[in-house]
mmCIF file of C-alpha atoms and ligand atoms in Angstrom:
data_model
loop_
_atom_site.group_PDB
_atom_site.id
_atom_site.type_symbol
_atom_site.label_atom_id
_atom_site.label_comp_id
_atom_site.label_asym_id
_atom_site.label_seq_id
_atom_site.Cartn_x
_atom_site.Cartn_y
_atom_site.Cartn_z
ATOM 1 C CA UNK A 1 117.593 -39.283 181.463
ATOM 2 C CA UNK A 2 117.677 -35.821 180.246
ATOM 3 C CA UNK A 3 114.731 -33.269 180.928
ATOM 4 C CA UNK A 4 114.700 -30.076 178.913
ATOM 5 C CA UNK A 5 112.862 -26.889 180.258
ATOM 6 C CA UNK A 6 110.367 -27.390 177.498
ATOM 7 C CA UNK A 7 110.011 -29.443 174.361
ATOM 8 C CA UNK A 8 107.796 -28.205 171.564
ATOM 9 C CA UNK A 9 108.378 -31.126 169.251
ATOM 10 C CA UNK A 10 105.434 -33.329 170.246
ATOM 11 C CA UNK A 11 103.071 -30.477 170.063
ATOM 12 C CA UNK A 12 104.346 -29.742 166.433
ATOM 13 C CA UNK A 13 103.994 -33.395 165.494
ATOM 14 C CA UNK A 14 100.433 -33.386 166.509
ATOM 15 C CA UNK A 15 99.517 -30.086 164.708
ATOM 16 C CA UNK A 16 101.983 -30.609 161.746
ATOM 17 C CA UNK A 17 99.329 -31.350 158.951
ATOM 18 C CA UNK A 18 97.108 -28.320 159.899
ATOM 19 C CA UNK A 19 100.138 -26.006 160.351
ATOM 20 C CA UNK A 20 101.713 -26.769 156.859
ATOM 21 C CA UNK A 21 98.248 -26.549 155.300
ATOM 22 C CA UNK A 22 97.646 -23.032 156.845
ATOM 23 C CA UNK A 23 101.238 -21.858 155.968
ATOM 24 C CA UNK A 24 100.769 -22.851 152.456
ATOM 25 C CA UNK A 25 97.615 -21.035 152.326
ATOM 26 C CA UNK A 26 99.328 -17.830 153.452
ATOM 27 C CA UNK A 27 102.145 -18.283 150.910
ATOM 28 C CA UNK A 28 99.628 -19.009 148.301
ATOM 29 C CA UNK A 29 97.478 -16.023 149.060
ATOM 30 C CA UNK A 30 100.707 -13.792 148.948
ATOM 31 C CA UNK A 31 99.252 -11.536 151.651
ATOM 32 C CA UNK A 32 101.835 -11.376 154.593
ATOM 33 C CA UNK A 33 100.802 -8.227 156.517
ATOM 34 C CA UNK A 34 97.590 -7.469 158.290
ATOM 35 C CA UNK A 35 95.392 -9.813 156.405
ATOM 36 C CA UNK A 36 92.538 -12.310 157.311
ATOM 37 C CA UNK A 37 94.580 -14.506 159.506
ATOM 38 C CA UNK A 38 95.584 -11.552 161.910
ATOM 39 C CA UNK A 39 92.034 -10.275 161.887
ATOM 40 C CA UNK A 40 90.735 -13.712 162.797
ATOM 41 C CA UNK A 41 93.157 -13.973 165.564
ATOM 42 C CA UNK A 42 92.435 -10.672 166.947
ATOM 43 C CA UNK A 43 88.747 -11.536 167.108
ATOM 44 C CA UNK A 44 89.496 -14.924 168.674
ATOM 45 C CA UNK A 45 91.902 -13.846 171.224
ATOM 46 C CA UNK A 46 89.477 -10.922 172.232
ATOM 47 C CA UNK A 47 86.642 -13.384 172.525
ATOM 48 C CA UNK A 48 88.954 -15.977 174.434
ATOM 49 C CA UNK A 49 89.746 -13.418 177.231
ATOM 50 C CA UNK A 50 86.260 -11.648 177.210
ATOM 51 C CA UNK A 51 87.554 -8.315 175.749
ATOM 52 C CA UNK A 52 86.103 -6.477 172.864
ATOM 53 C CA UNK A 53 89.057 -5.894 170.564
ATOM 54 C CA UNK A 54 92.339 -7.461 169.800
ATOM 55 C CA UNK A 55 95.313 -5.594 168.305
ATOM 56 C CA UNK A 56 98.082 -7.858 166.821
ATOM 57 C CA UNK A 57 101.505 -6.300 167.251
ATOM 58 C CA UNK A 58 105.016 -7.483 166.539
ATOM 59 C CA UNK A 59 105.678 -8.755 170.147
ATOM 60 C CA UNK A 60 104.888 -8.541 173.722
ATOM 61 C CA UNK A 61 107.395 -5.672 174.438
ATOM 62 C CA UNK A 62 105.829 -3.527 171.729
ATOM 63 C CA UNK A 63 102.302 -4.422 173.164
ATOM 64 C CA UNK A 64 103.360 -2.874 176.404
ATOM 65 C CA UNK A 65 104.965 0.148 174.758
ATOM 66 C CA UNK A 66 101.949 0.797 172.417
ATOM 67 C CA UNK A 67 99.544 0.405 175.307
ATOM 68 C CA UNK A 68 101.303 2.984 177.316
ATOM 69 C CA UNK A 69 101.444 5.330 174.246
ATOM 70 C CA UNK A 70 97.780 4.864 173.562
ATOM 71 C CA UNK A 71 96.934 5.516 177.360
ATOM 72 C CA UNK A 72 98.664 8.921 177.049
ATOM 73 C CA UNK A 73 101.806 7.981 178.911
ATOM 74 C CA UNK A 74 104.614 10.305 178.075
ATOM 75 C CA UNK A 75 107.908 11.924 178.996
ATOM 76 C CA UNK A 76 107.931 13.003 182.504
ATOM 77 C CA UNK A 77 105.259 10.631 183.605
ATOM 78 C CA UNK A 78 105.674 7.938 186.126
ATOM 79 C CA UNK A 79 104.436 4.302 185.705
ATOM 80 C CA UNK A 80 104.234 1.950 188.632
ATOM 81 C CA UNK A 81 105.285 -1.684 188.136
ATOM 82 C CA UNK A 82 107.149 -4.686 189.887
ATOM 83 C CA UNK A 83 110.726 -4.951 189.961
ATOM 84 C CA UNK A 84 110.574 -8.779 189.751
ATOM 85 C CA UNK A 85 109.659 -9.288 186.050
ATOM 86 C CA UNK A 86 111.264 -9.770 182.656
ATOM 87 C CA UNK A 87 113.137 -6.599 181.572
ATOM 88 C CA UNK A 88 110.537 -5.714 178.881
ATOM 89 C CA UNK A 89 108.104 -4.445 181.562
ATOM 90 C CA UNK A 90 110.417 -1.767 182.730
ATOM 91 C CA UNK A 91 111.896 -1.283 179.415
ATOM 92 C CA UNK A 92 108.501 -0.426 177.794
ATOM 93 C CA UNK A 93 108.044 2.294 180.377
ATOM 94 C CA UNK A 94 111.281 3.866 179.921
ATOM 95 C CA UNK A 95 111.095 3.553 176.059
ATOM 96 C CA UNK A 96 107.838 5.607 176.361
ATOM 97 C CA UNK A 97 109.894 8.315 177.977
ATOM 98 C CA UNK A 98 108.288 7.587 181.394
ATOM 99 C CA UNK A 99 110.003 6.770 184.572
ATOM 100 C CA UNK A 100 109.392 3.275 186.042
ATOM 101 C CA UNK A 101 108.505 3.411 189.693
ATOM 102 C CA UNK A 102 109.104 -0.039 191.357
ATOM 103 C CA UNK A 103 106.939 -1.474 194.237
ATOM 104 C CA UNK A 104 107.998 -4.606 196.020
ATOM 105 C CA UNK A 105 106.365 -7.956 195.653
ATOM 106 C CA UNK A 106 104.211 -10.211 197.685
ATOM 107 C CA UNK A 107 106.510 -13.093 198.474
ATOM 108 C CA UNK A 108 103.818 -15.756 198.034
ATOM 109 C CA UNK A 109 102.654 -15.049 194.554
ATOM 110 C CA UNK A 110 105.902 -13.060 193.500
ATOM 111 C CA UNK A 111 103.463 -10.340 192.053
ATOM 112 C CA UNK A 112 103.364 -6.766 192.825
ATOM 113 C CA UNK A 113 102.182 -6.207 196.631
ATOM 114 C CA UNK A 114 99.080 -4.166 196.012
ATOM 115 C CA UNK A 115 99.087 -2.882 199.610
ATOM 116 C CA UNK A 116 102.232 -0.894 198.769
ATOM 117 C CA UNK A 117 101.132 0.661 195.625
ATOM 118 C CA UNK A 118 99.395 3.693 197.047
ATOM 119 C CA UNK A 119 102.438 5.063 198.832
ATOM 120 C CA UNK A 120 104.228 5.154 195.478
ATOM 121 C CA UNK A 121 101.583 7.246 193.750
ATOM 122 C CA UNK A 122 102.431 10.993 192.943
ATOM 123 C CA UNK A 123 100.906 13.677 190.755
ATOM 124 C CA UNK A 124 103.027 12.286 187.923
ATOM 125 C CA UNK A 125 101.673 8.732 188.224
ATOM 126 C CA UNK A 126 99.818 7.815 184.968
ATOM 127 C CA UNK A 127 99.477 4.022 185.004
ATOM 128 C CA UNK A 128 100.118 0.764 186.724
ATOM 129 C CA UNK A 129 101.508 -2.376 185.094
ATOM 130 C CA UNK A 130 100.792 -5.397 187.110
ATOM 131 C CA UNK A 131 102.670 -8.544 185.879
ATOM 132 C CA UNK A 132 100.904 -11.806 186.284
ATOM 133 C CA UNK A 133 104.268 -13.560 186.803
ATOM 134 C CA UNK A 134 104.559 -17.360 186.021
ATOM 135 C CA UNK A 135 100.889 -17.434 185.044
ATOM 136 C CA UNK A 136 99.163 -16.355 188.139
ATOM 137 C CA UNK A 137 97.113 -13.313 188.314
ATOM 138 C CA UNK A 138 98.032 -10.399 190.479
ATOM 139 C CA UNK A 139 95.572 -8.936 193.066
ATOM 140 C CA UNK A 140 93.508 -7.101 190.442
ATOM 141 C CA UNK A 141 90.610 -5.882 192.802
ATOM 142 C CA UNK A 142 93.131 -4.013 194.849
ATOM 143 C CA UNK A 143 95.016 -2.728 191.884
ATOM 144 C CA UNK A 144 91.774 -1.540 189.976
ATOM 145 C CA UNK A 145 90.392 0.126 193.113
ATOM 146 C CA UNK A 146 93.668 2.263 193.605
ATOM 147 C CA UNK A 147 93.663 3.024 189.806
ATOM 148 C CA UNK A 148 90.048 4.257 189.911
ATOM 149 C CA UNK A 149 90.696 6.365 192.998
ATOM 150 C CA UNK A 150 93.518 8.097 191.303
ATOM 151 C CA UNK A 151 92.181 8.156 187.748
ATOM 152 C CA UNK A 152 95.136 6.218 186.273
ATOM 153 C CA UNK A 153 95.330 3.462 183.636
ATOM 154 C CA UNK A 154 95.865 -0.243 184.304
ATOM 155 C CA UNK A 155 97.959 -2.073 181.608
ATOM 156 C CA UNK A 156 98.284 -5.690 182.552
ATOM 157 C CA UNK A 157 101.520 -7.556 181.428
ATOM 158 C CA UNK A 158 99.926 -11.022 180.705
ATOM 159 C CA UNK A 159 102.846 -12.319 178.571
ATOM 160 C CA UNK A 160 103.065 -15.333 180.789
ATOM 161 C CA UNK A 161 99.353 -15.645 181.593
ATOM 162 C CA UNK A 162 97.230 -16.072 178.704
ATOM 163 C CA UNK A 163 93.996 -18.053 179.896
ATOM 164 C CA UNK A 164 94.689 -17.175 183.559
ATOM 165 C CA UNK A 165 91.636 -16.000 185.613
ATOM 166 C CA UNK A 166 90.951 -13.899 188.644
ATOM 167 C CA UNK A 167 87.824 -14.243 190.676
ATOM 168 C CA UNK A 168 86.036 -15.924 187.707
ATOM 169 C CA UNK A 169 87.085 -13.253 185.216
ATOM 170 C CA UNK A 170 89.579 -13.848 182.482
ATOM 171 C CA UNK A 171 92.775 -11.859 182.634
ATOM 172 C CA UNK A 172 92.091 -9.568 179.521
ATOM 173 C CA UNK A 173 88.610 -8.290 180.701
ATOM 174 C CA UNK A 174 89.878 -6.356 183.794
ATOM 175 C CA UNK A 175 92.463 -3.549 183.057
ATOM 176 C CA UNK A 176 92.328 -0.985 180.527
ATOM 177 C CA UNK A 177 94.556 -2.835 178.251
ATOM 178 C CA UNK A 178 96.089 -6.318 178.537
ATOM 179 C CA UNK A 179 99.355 -7.432 176.715
ATOM 180 C CA UNK A 180 100.404 -10.896 175.510
ATOM 181 C CA UNK A 181 103.472 -12.188 173.903
ATOM 182 C CA UNK A 182 103.410 -15.107 171.379
ATOM 183 C CA UNK A 183 107.244 -15.704 171.945
ATOM 184 C CA UNK A 184 107.799 -19.428 171.079
ATOM 185 C CA UNK A 185 108.301 -20.425 174.665
ATOM 186 C CA UNK A 186 105.154 -18.791 175.968
ATOM 187 C CA UNK A 187 101.897 -20.856 176.807
ATOM 188 C CA UNK A 188 100.571 -19.765 173.454
ATOM 189 C CA UNK A 189 103.738 -19.639 171.285
ATOM 190 C CA UNK A 190 104.230 -18.539 167.590
ATOM 191 C CA UNK A 191 107.033 -19.767 165.362
ATOM 192 C CA UNK A 192 108.797 -16.397 165.709
ATOM 193 C CA UNK A 193 107.943 -13.184 167.537
ATOM 194 C CA UNK A 194 104.388 -11.989 168.001
ATOM 195 C CA UNK A 195 102.084 -10.083 170.501
ATOM 196 C CA UNK A 196 98.681 -8.796 171.046
ATOM 197 C CA UNK A 197 96.906 -6.274 173.001
ATOM 198 C CA UNK A 198 93.190 -6.584 174.066
ATOM 199 C CA UNK A 199 90.938 -3.850 175.319
ATOM 200 C CA UNK A 200 87.302 -3.149 175.802
ATOM 201 C CA UNK A 201 87.663 0.534 174.858
ATOM 202 C CA UNK A 202 87.180 1.440 171.325
ATOM 203 C CA UNK A 203 89.029 4.603 171.450
ATOM 204 C CA UNK A 204 92.228 2.793 172.706
ATOM 205 C CA UNK A 205 91.674 0.201 169.962
ATOM 206 C CA UNK A 206 91.787 2.818 167.206
ATOM 207 C CA UNK A 207 94.815 4.663 168.894
ATOM 208 C CA UNK A 208 96.713 1.421 168.932
ATOM 209 C CA UNK A 209 95.852 0.310 165.458
ATOM 210 C CA UNK A 210 97.196 3.761 164.180
ATOM 211 C CA UNK A 211 100.465 3.550 166.394
ATOM 212 C CA UNK A 212 101.339 0.145 164.893
ATOM 213 C CA UNK A 213 101.274 1.536 161.396
ATOM 214 C CA UNK A 214 103.547 4.548 161.879
ATOM 215 C CA UNK A 215 100.873 6.616 163.375
ATOM 216 C CA UNK A 216 99.308 6.846 159.956
ATOM 217 C CA UNK A 217 95.668 7.467 159.267
ATOM 218 C CA UNK A 218 94.548 7.689 156.494
ATOM 219 C CA UNK A 219 97.608 6.232 155.073
ATOM 220 C CA UNK A 220 100.562 8.537 154.609
ATOM 221 C CA UNK A 221 99.031 11.244 156.918
ATOM 222 C CA UNK A 222 100.759 11.161 160.297
ATOM 223 C CA UNK A 223 99.018 12.708 163.343
ATOM 224 C CA UNK A 224 100.740 10.706 165.991
ATOM 225 C CA UNK A 225 104.373 9.351 166.256
ATOM 226 C CA UNK A 226 103.981 5.596 165.827
ATOM 227 C CA UNK A 227 106.300 2.967 164.389
ATOM 228 C CA UNK A 228 106.148 -0.338 162.636
ATOM 229 C CA UNK A 229 104.854 -3.006 164.955
ATOM 230 C CA UNK A 230 102.645 -5.637 163.314
ATOM 231 C CA UNK A 231 101.934 -9.425 163.913
ATOM 232 C CA UNK A 232 102.378 -11.066 160.503
ATOM 233 C CA UNK A 233 100.126 -13.403 158.707
ATOM 234 C CA UNK A 234 102.340 -16.400 159.102
ATOM 235 C CA UNK A 235 102.448 -16.152 162.880
ATOM 236 C CA UNK A 236 98.696 -15.436 163.127
ATOM 237 C CA UNK A 237 98.022 -18.446 160.942
ATOM 238 C CA UNK A 238 100.010 -20.759 163.245
ATOM 239 C CA UNK A 239 98.252 -19.250 166.221
ATOM 240 C CA UNK A 240 94.873 -19.657 164.674
ATOM 241 C CA UNK A 241 95.687 -23.331 164.670
ATOM 242 C CA UNK A 242 97.109 -23.511 168.286
ATOM 243 C CA UNK A 243 94.374 -21.376 170.055
ATOM 244 C CA UNK A 244 91.697 -23.942 170.174
ATOM 245 C CA UNK A 245 94.069 -26.272 172.067
ATOM 246 C CA UNK A 246 94.978 -23.693 174.732
ATOM 247 C CA UNK A 247 92.571 -24.592 177.351
ATOM 248 C CA UNK A 248 93.611 -28.232 177.158
ATOM 249 C CA UNK A 249 97.276 -27.200 177.386
ATOM 250 C CA UNK A 250 96.560 -25.133 180.462
ATOM 251 C CA UNK A 251 94.749 -28.005 182.098
ATOM 252 C CA UNK A 252 97.877 -30.258 181.294
ATOM 253 C CA UNK A 253 100.207 -27.665 182.870
ATOM 254 C CA UNK A 254 97.970 -27.546 185.808
ATOM 255 C CA UNK A 255 98.038 -31.358 186.189
ATOM 256 C CA UNK A 256 101.816 -31.340 185.960
ATOM 257 C CA UNK A 257 101.958 -28.643 188.552
ATOM 258 C CA UNK A 258 99.724 -30.602 190.938
ATOM 259 C CA UNK A 259 101.900 -33.726 190.388
ATOM 260 C CA UNK A 260 105.116 -31.847 190.996
ATOM 261 C CA UNK A 261 103.724 -30.456 194.193
ATOM 262 C CA UNK A 262 102.517 -33.786 195.444
ATOM 263 C CA UNK A 263 105.970 -35.314 194.743
ATOM 264 C CA UNK A 264 108.050 -32.533 196.006
ATOM 265 C CA UNK A 265 105.937 -32.411 199.260
ATOM 266 C CA UNK A 266 106.305 -36.072 199.799
ATOM 267 C CA UNK A 267 109.967 -36.359 199.240
ATOM 268 C CA UNK A 268 111.312 -32.991 200.318
ATOM 269 C CA UNK A 269 108.852 -31.484 202.804
ATOM 270 C CA UNK A 270 110.061 -28.390 204.336
ATOM 271 C CA UNK A 271 113.384 -28.207 202.500
ATOM 272 C CA UNK A 272 111.766 -26.372 199.536
ATOM 273 C CA UNK A 273 108.761 -24.068 199.059
ATOM 274 C CA UNK A 274 106.442 -25.162 196.312
ATOM 275 C CA UNK A 275 104.230 -22.608 194.411
ATOM 276 C CA UNK A 276 101.079 -21.464 196.229
ATOM 277 C CA UNK A 277 97.739 -21.150 194.131
ATOM 278 C CA UNK A 278 95.939 -18.362 195.840
ATOM 279 C CA UNK A 279 92.166 -18.999 195.939
ATOM 280 C CA UNK A 280 90.068 -18.020 193.156
ATOM 281 C CA UNK A 281 92.972 -17.607 190.700
ATOM 282 C CA UNK A 282 93.306 -19.986 187.827
ATOM 283 C CA UNK A 283 96.923 -20.318 187.512
ATOM 284 C CA UNK A 284 98.199 -21.438 184.070
ATOM 285 C CA UNK A 285 101.767 -22.402 185.174
ATOM 286 C CA UNK A 286 103.832 -20.805 182.526
ATOM 287 C CA UNK A 287 106.499 -21.583 184.973
ATOM 288 C CA UNK A 288 106.584 -23.819 187.937
ATOM 289 C CA UNK A 289 108.910 -22.153 190.269
ATOM 290 C CA UNK A 290 110.122 -23.333 193.556
ATOM 291 C CA UNK A 291 112.097 -21.437 196.323
ATOM 292 C CA UNK A 292 115.187 -22.839 197.758
ATOM 293 C CA UNK A 293 118.082 -21.435 200.035
ATOM 294 C CA UNK A 294 121.140 -22.906 198.160
ATOM 295 C CA UNK A 295 119.663 -22.343 194.833
ATOM 296 C CA UNK A 296 122.660 -21.836 192.609
ATOM 297 C CA UNK A 297 124.369 -25.052 194.034
ATOM 298 C CA UNK A 298 121.140 -27.035 193.458
ATOM 299 C CA UNK A 299 120.898 -25.794 189.843
ATOM 300 C CA UNK A 300 124.469 -26.890 189.074
ATOM 301 C CA UNK A 301 123.730 -30.400 190.559
ATOM 302 C CA UNK A 302 120.530 -30.711 188.522
ATOM 303 C CA UNK A 303 122.483 -29.686 185.414
ATOM 304 C CA UNK A 304 125.111 -32.369 185.906
ATOM 305 C CA UNK A 305 122.297 -34.862 186.245
ATOM 306 C CA UNK A 306 120.571 -33.865 183.100
ATOM 307 C CA UNK A 307 117.800 -31.742 184.429
ATOM 308 C CA UNK A 308 117.366 -28.268 182.930
ATOM 309 C CA UNK A 309 116.129 -25.410 185.164
ATOM 310 C CA UNK A 310 116.002 -21.595 184.940
ATOM 311 C CA UNK A 311 116.203 -18.501 186.995
ATOM 312 C CA UNK A 312 113.436 -16.047 186.303
ATOM 313 C CA UNK A 313 114.861 -13.550 187.083
ATOM 314 C CA UNK A 314 118.356 -13.244 188.766
ATOM 315 C CA UNK A 315 118.547 -9.392 188.959
ATOM 316 C CA UNK A 316 115.360 -7.396 189.781
ATOM 317 C CA UNK A 317 114.811 -4.383 187.590
ATOM 318 C CA UNK A 318 115.619 -1.755 190.241
ATOM 319 C CA UNK A 319 119.188 -3.129 190.371
ATOM 320 C CA UNK A 320 119.731 -3.288 186.578
ATOM 321 C CA UNK A 321 122.641 -1.162 185.490
ATOM 322 C CA UNK A 322 120.603 0.473 182.816
ATOM 323 C CA UNK A 323 118.233 1.895 185.463
ATOM 324 C CA UNK A 324 121.146 2.968 187.715
ATOM 325 C CA UNK A 325 120.275 6.601 187.098
ATOM 326 C CA UNK A 326 116.900 6.072 188.843
ATOM 327 C CA UNK A 327 118.826 5.784 192.139
ATOM 328 C CA UNK A 328 117.571 2.666 193.584
ATOM 329 C CA UNK A 329 119.854 0.514 195.709
ATOM 330 C CA UNK A 330 120.266 -2.898 197.218
ATOM 331 C CA UNK A 331 117.781 -3.274 200.061
ATOM 332 C CA UNK A 332 115.092 -1.039 198.484
ATOM 333 C CA UNK A 333 112.865 -4.063 197.700
ATOM 334 C CA UNK A 334 113.842 -6.811 200.039
ATOM 335 C CA UNK A 335 111.341 -9.400 198.826
ATOM 336 C CA UNK A 336 112.249 -8.998 195.087
ATOM 337 C CA UNK A 337 115.815 -9.267 195.983
ATOM 338 C CA UNK A 338 115.135 -12.430 198.139
ATOM 339 C CA UNK A 339 113.062 -13.881 195.480
ATOM 340 C CA UNK A 340 115.763 -13.362 192.850
ATOM 341 C CA UNK A 341 118.199 -15.239 195.060
ATOM 342 C CA UNK A 342 115.933 -18.065 195.726
ATOM 343 C CA UNK A 343 113.718 -18.939 192.780
ATOM 344 C CA UNK A 344 114.209 -21.847 190.503
ATOM 345 C CA UNK A 345 111.855 -22.675 187.632
ATOM 346 C CA UNK A 346 111.588 -26.526 186.803
ATOM 347 C CA UNK A 347 110.880 -27.970 183.391
ATOM 348 C CA UNK A 348 107.241 -27.347 182.511
ATOM 349 C CA UNK A 349 105.273 -28.054 179.256
ATOM 350 C CA UNK A 350 102.030 -29.503 178.701
ATOM 351 C CA UNK A 351 103.188 -32.774 177.117
ATOM 352 C CA UNK A 352 105.688 -33.489 179.872
ATOM 353 C CA UNK A 353 105.716 -37.185 180.998
ATOM 354 C CA UNK A 354 105.143 -38.321 184.673
ATOM 355 C CA UNK A 355 108.419 -40.197 184.431
ATOM 356 C CA UNK A 356 110.292 -36.945 183.529
ATOM 357 C CA UNK A 357 108.679 -35.103 186.501
ATOM 358 C CA UNK A 358 109.549 -38.122 188.734
ATOM 359 C CA UNK A 359 113.184 -37.842 187.589
ATOM 360 C CA UNK A 360 113.415 -34.120 188.210
ATOM 361 C CA UNK A 361 112.048 -34.586 191.791
ATOM 362 C CA UNK A 362 114.327 -37.599 192.519
ATOM 363 C CA UNK A 363 117.307 -35.504 191.448
ATOM 364 C CA UNK A 364 116.304 -32.700 193.827
ATOM 365 C CA UNK A 365 115.803 -35.170 196.466
ATOM 366 C CA UNK A 366 119.383 -36.768 195.800
ATOM 367 C CA UNK A 367 120.816 -33.281 196.131
ATOM 368 C CA UNK A 368 119.530 -32.994 199.655
ATOM 369 C CA UNK A 369 120.616 -36.510 200.503
ATOM 370 C CA UNK A 370 124.386 -35.794 199.957
HETATM 371 C C1 PLP B 401 108.007 -12.529 177.439
HETATM 372 C C2 PLP B 401 107.620 -11.341 178.273
HETATM 373 C C3 PLP B 401 107.522 -10.033 177.766
HETATM 374 C C4 PLP B 401 107.917 -9.711 176.410
HETATM 375 O O1 PLP B 401 107.507 -10.371 175.293
HETATM 376 P P1 PLP B 401 108.190 -10.478 173.938
HETATM 377 O O2 PLP B 401 107.159 -10.990 173.085
HETATM 378 O O3 PLP B 401 109.499 -11.377 174.032
HETATM 379 O O4 PLP B 401 108.679 -8.982 173.511
HETATM 380 C C5 PLP B 401 107.141 -9.081 178.641
HETATM 381 N N1 PLP B 401 106.834 -9.365 180.020
HETATM 382 C C6 PLP B 401 106.907 -10.556 180.466
HETATM 383 C C7 PLP B 401 106.595 -10.799 181.818
HETATM 384 C C8 PLP B 401 107.426 -11.598 179.626
HETATM 385 O O5 PLP B 401 107.481 -12.722 180.128
#
């Protein structure tokens, strides 16, 4: 058997007629940029996550960058985030001209350790970007309390966590702005790049909508420096077809996660660490990530036996060469560094079959029997 990290083909077969129909209507209308499909998606995503406004942008990385700019982050400012995330989180901060200030993670959730944020705050701190890694919310109560006390913005990187919840609240209704990615492999994936910001703040929404069209308002009059970052009609049309299925897909991911955990605990016990779902967080399992000691060796064994797996992420951001000038060194964030050496994400997608999951777990068990 061969088990891929994810397989989008079944989903396409189910939605094919609707998708072809909606794509045809976009082509027939000849309206490709900022038309009705984008407007509809902005409204439905905002509603889905209990926010007021949605702002469709070109991708999740731009969503972060535009949010930072709209919140007034500029050159010389500092923005606190986790080093254990995809590059875009730190990259967006640096692209905004600010300095990323990293804070170590909680080894249980892999998210920023909120108890360590306050010691990283200085007069220059303008924002915190918590990342809801793998689909589980960061500790938002603690983060919001610190942000309120120091009057700084909270911009959530929810690229992996659309539909996730924290203490009964949707991720999207808590921070000042929340950023989503519609990269094809994300839980709500387009057929190309796409992104969305949601906010409850009308002033932020207005700024973001101006930034995504070169800072132009009215057209051809530029008061702020923006750039071109728009979600296009084709992607929005596809996402309008997919969004009504998202809750069901999240439930299917959760069921797959539950089955993985049951099988892994039965067959491997203490040898590996399965994901922990913290109380009162609705985890949407963008990734199902285990921790193991001999990770690289296990990964090669799985590959030889037809099982795909991925390392998200092998190098924490404070040790990335492009951030060398920030002066961080190995040992600065021991939990993030240890996670980078131990994590392994297993195949995960809603339509995954029980037999595929059993095969994955049997191969992991076989590795430990050698
Ligand atoms: C995917 C991702 C992004 C970036 O999204 P793109 O749409 O690929 O630009 C940012 N942060 C995290 C945590 C991601 O997983």
